[in-house]
């Protein structure tokens, strides 16, 4: 058995969905441990595209157990939409395949309203670039101990009491601070009663299930959302998400003991992208950036927003290796760099007369960072048909080797195209 965590090493959008899908064939359980429907995993299977926001992408395999951990914040309406879309594709989601932790907090309508309201009153330059899905306010209520858990839906009196208390408080903020209309208690209560009827059979104790699986020798795969630089504690705060995206949260967000984790796979895009606001030292504003954006199809899976594109950042990659304890890298979208000429990799930064080899904690310093690059020869060949490391162009292999040297971490997977088959599995993290 082996227990493997998959995390993003940059600002998200590294192609985690495809790598999770690849590794799921070797897993018995697939667990989502943080984030909400502000993130999306895109998979292309036999030419068909699937986008998942909440359901673990292992649901595409009929013999896998999928679990949503307590570290996730869940919008039940979005979850049910995903389930309907899967059913329409001939993949009905049943309780024997999907378990939602009873401790998973619910995104309520007032969370979405507060999210949009808060962003609307921020001054230019202070906006976070939130997706408006209610993620931050939901995590805020969780920390303030006023949140509503999905398990509360099974206790009508408890749910009523919590909802009533929250509606009074949140309507005051919405009307007085943001000039919005008050929300209806009766309308929300009725809506969530419908959710309760549809989701009750999916609610359970994920921690117990995982422990039973571990003791039975099952392989467990933990999938995170977003990327390391969006971590609420270790990312480019405040331009981050509202949860811990790094590997340590796989245990907290699912109720699994940290001593049982065997491997951490860091997904590293062969270049760098970022959606929304915030510092991005290697961002390109020229034709090269536009070409990468176009060829890579760089649009957010959840928001559809155009992603900002830049050269690979080894400082960010090293930060991720350190923070996550990465044991192997999965390099994605290597094919997008074909035909780009000479490539650049940032190895350090300069700002205020100082050199930085790690991301500074001061956001104003971070916004001034200028990358120090080294150049490496590119390649012209189309590599999407390549199925072994030896068949890659020499320059592509040199690029991978330079990443390994700069991070001290060898690639275990290399993706040369969007489809499942367009992948080189150099080392299987589940092989112990």
PDB file of N, CA and C in Angstrom, residues 185-222:
ATOM      1  N   UNK A 185     -34.849  33.983   5.046  1.00  0.00           N
ATOM      2  CA  UNK A 185     -34.632  32.775   5.834  1.00  0.00           C
ATOM      3  C   UNK A 185     -35.450  31.622   5.263  1.00  0.00           C
ATOM      4  N   UNK A 186     -36.722  31.853   5.006  1.00  0.00           N
ATOM      5  CA  UNK A 186     -37.609  30.783   4.535  1.00  0.00           C
ATOM      6  C   UNK A 186     -37.142  30.210   3.201  1.00  0.00           C
ATOM      7  N   UNK A 187     -36.700  31.086   2.313  1.00  0.00           N
ATOM      8  CA  UNK A 187     -36.251  30.630   0.997  1.00  0.00           C
ATOM      9  C   UNK A 187     -35.006  29.744   1.123  1.00  0.00           C
ATOM     10  N   UNK A 188     -34.054  30.189   1.935  1.00  0.00           N
ATOM     11  CA  UNK A 188     -32.824  29.410   2.110  1.00  0.00           C
ATOM     12  C   UNK A 188     -33.124  28.098   2.826  1.00  0.00           C
ATOM     13  N   UNK A 189     -33.957  28.144   3.833  1.00  0.00           N
ATOM     14  CA  UNK A 189     -34.289  26.929   4.569  1.00  0.00           C
ATOM     15  C   UNK A 189     -34.919  25.894   3.631  1.00  0.00           C
ATOM     16  N   UNK A 190     -35.874  26.346   2.822  1.00  0.00           N
ATOM     17  CA  UNK A 190     -36.536  25.429   1.902  1.00  0.00           C
ATOM     18  C   UNK A 190     -35.564  24.829   0.897  1.00  0.00           C
ATOM     19  N   UNK A 191     -34.684  25.655   0.378  1.00  0.00           N
ATOM     20  CA  UNK A 191     -33.691  25.190  -0.592  1.00  0.00           C
ATOM     21  C   UNK A 191     -32.786  24.125   0.021  1.00  0.00           C
ATOM     22  N   UNK A 192     -32.340  24.361   1.245  1.00  0.00           N
ATOM     23  CA  UNK A 192     -31.416  23.422   1.869  1.00  0.00           C
ATOM     24  C   UNK A 192     -32.107  22.167   2.392  1.00  0.00           C
ATOM     25  N   UNK A 193     -33.391  22.220   2.601  1.00  0.00           N
ATOM     26  CA  UNK A 193     -34.127  20.997   2.914  1.00  0.00           C
ATOM     27  C   UNK A 193     -34.117  20.058   1.703  1.00  0.00           C
ATOM     28  N   UNK A 194     -34.241  20.640   0.529  1.00  0.00           N
ATOM     29  CA  UNK A 194     -34.157  19.836  -0.702  1.00  0.00           C
ATOM     30  C   UNK A 194     -32.765  19.226  -0.850  1.00  0.00           C
ATOM     31  N   UNK A 195     -31.743  20.027  -0.561  1.00  0.00           N
ATOM     32  CA  UNK A 195     -30.382  19.503  -0.623  1.00  0.00           C
ATOM     33  C   UNK A 195     -30.204  18.346   0.354  1.00  0.00           C
ATOM     34  N   UNK A 196     -30.762  18.508   1.552  1.00  0.00           N
ATOM     35  CA  UNK A 196     -30.622  17.476   2.582  1.00  0.00           C
ATOM     36  C   UNK A 196     -31.212  16.151   2.108  1.00  0.00           C
ATOM     37  N   UNK A 197     -32.372  16.208   1.474  1.00  0.00           N
ATOM     38  CA  UNK A 197     -33.019  14.991   0.987  1.00  0.00           C
ATOM     39  C   UNK A 197     -32.169  14.295  -0.063  1.00  0.00           C
ATOM     40  N   UNK A 198     -31.516  15.076  -0.917  1.00  0.00           N
ATOM     41  CA  UNK A 198     -30.741  14.492  -2.006  1.00  0.00           C
ATOM     42  C   UNK A 198     -29.361  14.018  -1.578  1.00  0.00           C
ATOM     43  N   UNK A 199     -28.797  14.618  -0.532  1.00  0.00           N
ATOM     44  CA  UNK A 199     -27.412  14.332  -0.161  1.00  0.00           C
ATOM     45  C   UNK A 199     -27.249  13.523   1.119  1.00  0.00           C
ATOM     46  N   UNK A 200     -28.335  13.299   1.857  1.00  0.00           N
ATOM     47  CA  UNK A 200     -28.232  12.625   3.163  1.00  0.00           C
ATOM     48  C   UNK A 200     -27.487  11.297   3.086  1.00  0.00           C
ATOM     49  N   UNK A 201     -27.739  10.522   2.051  1.00  0.00           N
ATOM     50  CA  UNK A 201     -27.139   9.188   1.953  1.00  0.00           C
ATOM     51  C   UNK A 201     -25.655   9.229   1.611  1.00  0.00           C
ATOM     52  N   UNK A 202     -25.138  10.411   1.234  1.00  0.00           N
ATOM     53  CA  UNK A 202     -23.720  10.542   0.892  1.00  0.00           C
ATOM     54  C   UNK A 202     -22.873  10.991   2.084  1.00  0.00           C
ATOM     55  N   UNK A 203     -23.504  11.393   3.180  1.00  0.00           N
ATOM     56  CA  UNK A 203     -22.797  11.968   4.328  1.00  0.00           C
ATOM     57  C   UNK A 203     -22.294  10.863   5.250  1.00  0.00           C
ATOM     58  N   UNK A 204     -21.017  10.953   5.655  1.00  0.00           N
ATOM     59  CA  UNK A 204     -20.456   9.934   6.533  1.00  0.00           C
ATOM     60  C   UNK A 204     -19.197  10.427   7.220  1.00  0.00           C
ATOM     61  N   UNK A 205     -18.465   9.515   7.836  1.00  0.00           N
ATOM     62  CA  UNK A 205     -17.231   9.843   8.545  1.00  0.00           C
ATOM     63  C   UNK A 205     -16.042   9.461   7.665  1.00  0.00           C
ATOM     64  N   UNK A 206     -15.479  10.440   6.985  1.00  0.00           N
ATOM     65  CA  UNK A 206     -14.389  10.198   6.049  1.00  0.00           C
ATOM     66  C   UNK A 206     -13.130   9.717   6.769  1.00  0.00           C
ATOM     67  N   UNK A 207     -12.844  10.265   7.933  1.00  0.00           N
ATOM     68  CA  UNK A 207     -11.657   9.867   8.682  1.00  0.00           C
ATOM     69  C   UNK A 207     -11.692   8.379   9.016  1.00  0.00           C
ATOM     70  N   UNK A 208     -12.830   7.893   9.448  1.00  0.00           N
ATOM     71  CA  UNK A 208     -12.965   6.472   9.783  1.00  0.00           C
ATOM     72  C   UNK A 208     -12.794   5.610   8.533  1.00  0.00           C
ATOM     73  N   UNK A 209     -13.410   6.029   7.424  1.00  0.00           N
ATOM     74  CA  UNK A 209     -13.290   5.277   6.174  1.00  0.00           C
ATOM     75  C   UNK A 209     -11.840   5.180   5.725  1.00  0.00           C
ATOM     76  N   UNK A 210     -11.111   6.291   5.832  1.00  0.00           N
ATOM     77  CA  UNK A 210      -9.715   6.292   5.423  1.00  0.00           C
ATOM     78  C   UNK A 210      -8.873   5.387   6.304  1.00  0.00           C
ATOM     79  N   UNK A 211      -9.152   5.408   7.596  1.00  0.00           N
ATOM     80  CA  UNK A 211      -8.388   4.557   8.512  1.00  0.00           C
ATOM     81  C   UNK A 211      -8.679   3.085   8.246  1.00  0.00           C
ATOM     82  N   UNK A 212      -9.929   2.776   7.956  1.00  0.00           N
ATOM     83  CA  UNK A 212     -10.278   1.399   7.609  1.00  0.00           C
ATOM     84  C   UNK A 212      -9.563   0.972   6.330  1.00  0.00           C
ATOM     85  N   UNK A 213      -9.512   1.894   5.350  1.00  0.00           N
ATOM     86  CA  UNK A 213      -8.831   1.595   4.105  1.00  0.00           C
ATOM     87  C   UNK A 213      -7.343   1.381   4.301  1.00  0.00           C
ATOM     88  N   UNK A 214      -6.734   2.242   5.118  1.00  0.00           N
ATOM     89  CA  UNK A 214      -5.304   2.110   5.397  1.00  0.00           C
ATOM     90  C   UNK A 214      -4.994   0.757   6.041  1.00  0.00           C
ATOM     91  N   UNK A 215      -5.795   0.370   7.019  1.00  0.00           N
ATOM     92  CA  UNK A 215      -5.570  -0.894   7.716  1.00  0.00           C
ATOM     93  C   UNK A 215      -5.804  -2.098   6.806  1.00  0.00           C
ATOM     94  N   UNK A 216      -6.630  -1.886   5.787  1.00  0.00           N
ATOM     95  CA  UNK A 216      -6.900  -2.973   4.842  1.00  0.00           C
ATOM     96  C   UNK A 216      -5.883  -3.008   3.697  1.00  0.00           C
ATOM     97  N   UNK A 217      -4.879  -2.097   3.748  1.00  0.00           N
ATOM     98  CA  UNK A 217      -3.840  -2.092   2.721  1.00  0.00           C
ATOM     99  C   UNK A 217      -4.233  -1.420   1.429  1.00  0.00           C
ATOM    100  N   UNK A 218      -5.178  -0.493   1.483  1.00  0.00           N
ATOM    101  CA  UNK A 218      -5.615   0.207   0.273  1.00  0.00           C
ATOM    102  C   UNK A 218      -4.649   1.340  -0.087  1.00  0.00           C
ATOM    103  N   UNK A 219      -4.535   1.621  -1.374  1.00  0.00           N
ATOM    104  CA  UNK A 219      -3.784   2.785  -1.851  1.00  0.00           C
ATOM    105  C   UNK A 219      -4.691   4.006  -1.807  1.00  0.00           C
ATOM    106  N   UNK A 220      -4.201   5.101  -1.210  1.00  0.00           N
ATOM    107  CA  UNK A 220      -5.018   6.304  -1.042  1.00  0.00           C
ATOM    108  C   UNK A 220      -4.333   7.481  -1.725  1.00  0.00           C
ATOM    109  N   UNK A 221      -5.092   8.196  -2.532  1.00  0.00           N
ATOM    110  CA  UNK A 221      -4.591   9.365  -3.258  1.00  0.00           C
ATOM    111  C   UNK A 221      -5.319  10.609  -2.759  1.00  0.00           C
ATOM    112  N   UNK A 222      -4.559  11.596  -2.322  1.00  0.00           N
ATOM    113  CA  UNK A 222      -5.125  12.852  -1.826  1.00  0.00           C
ATOM    114  C   UNK A 222      -4.895  13.942  -2.873  1.00  0.00           C
TER     115      UNK A 222
END
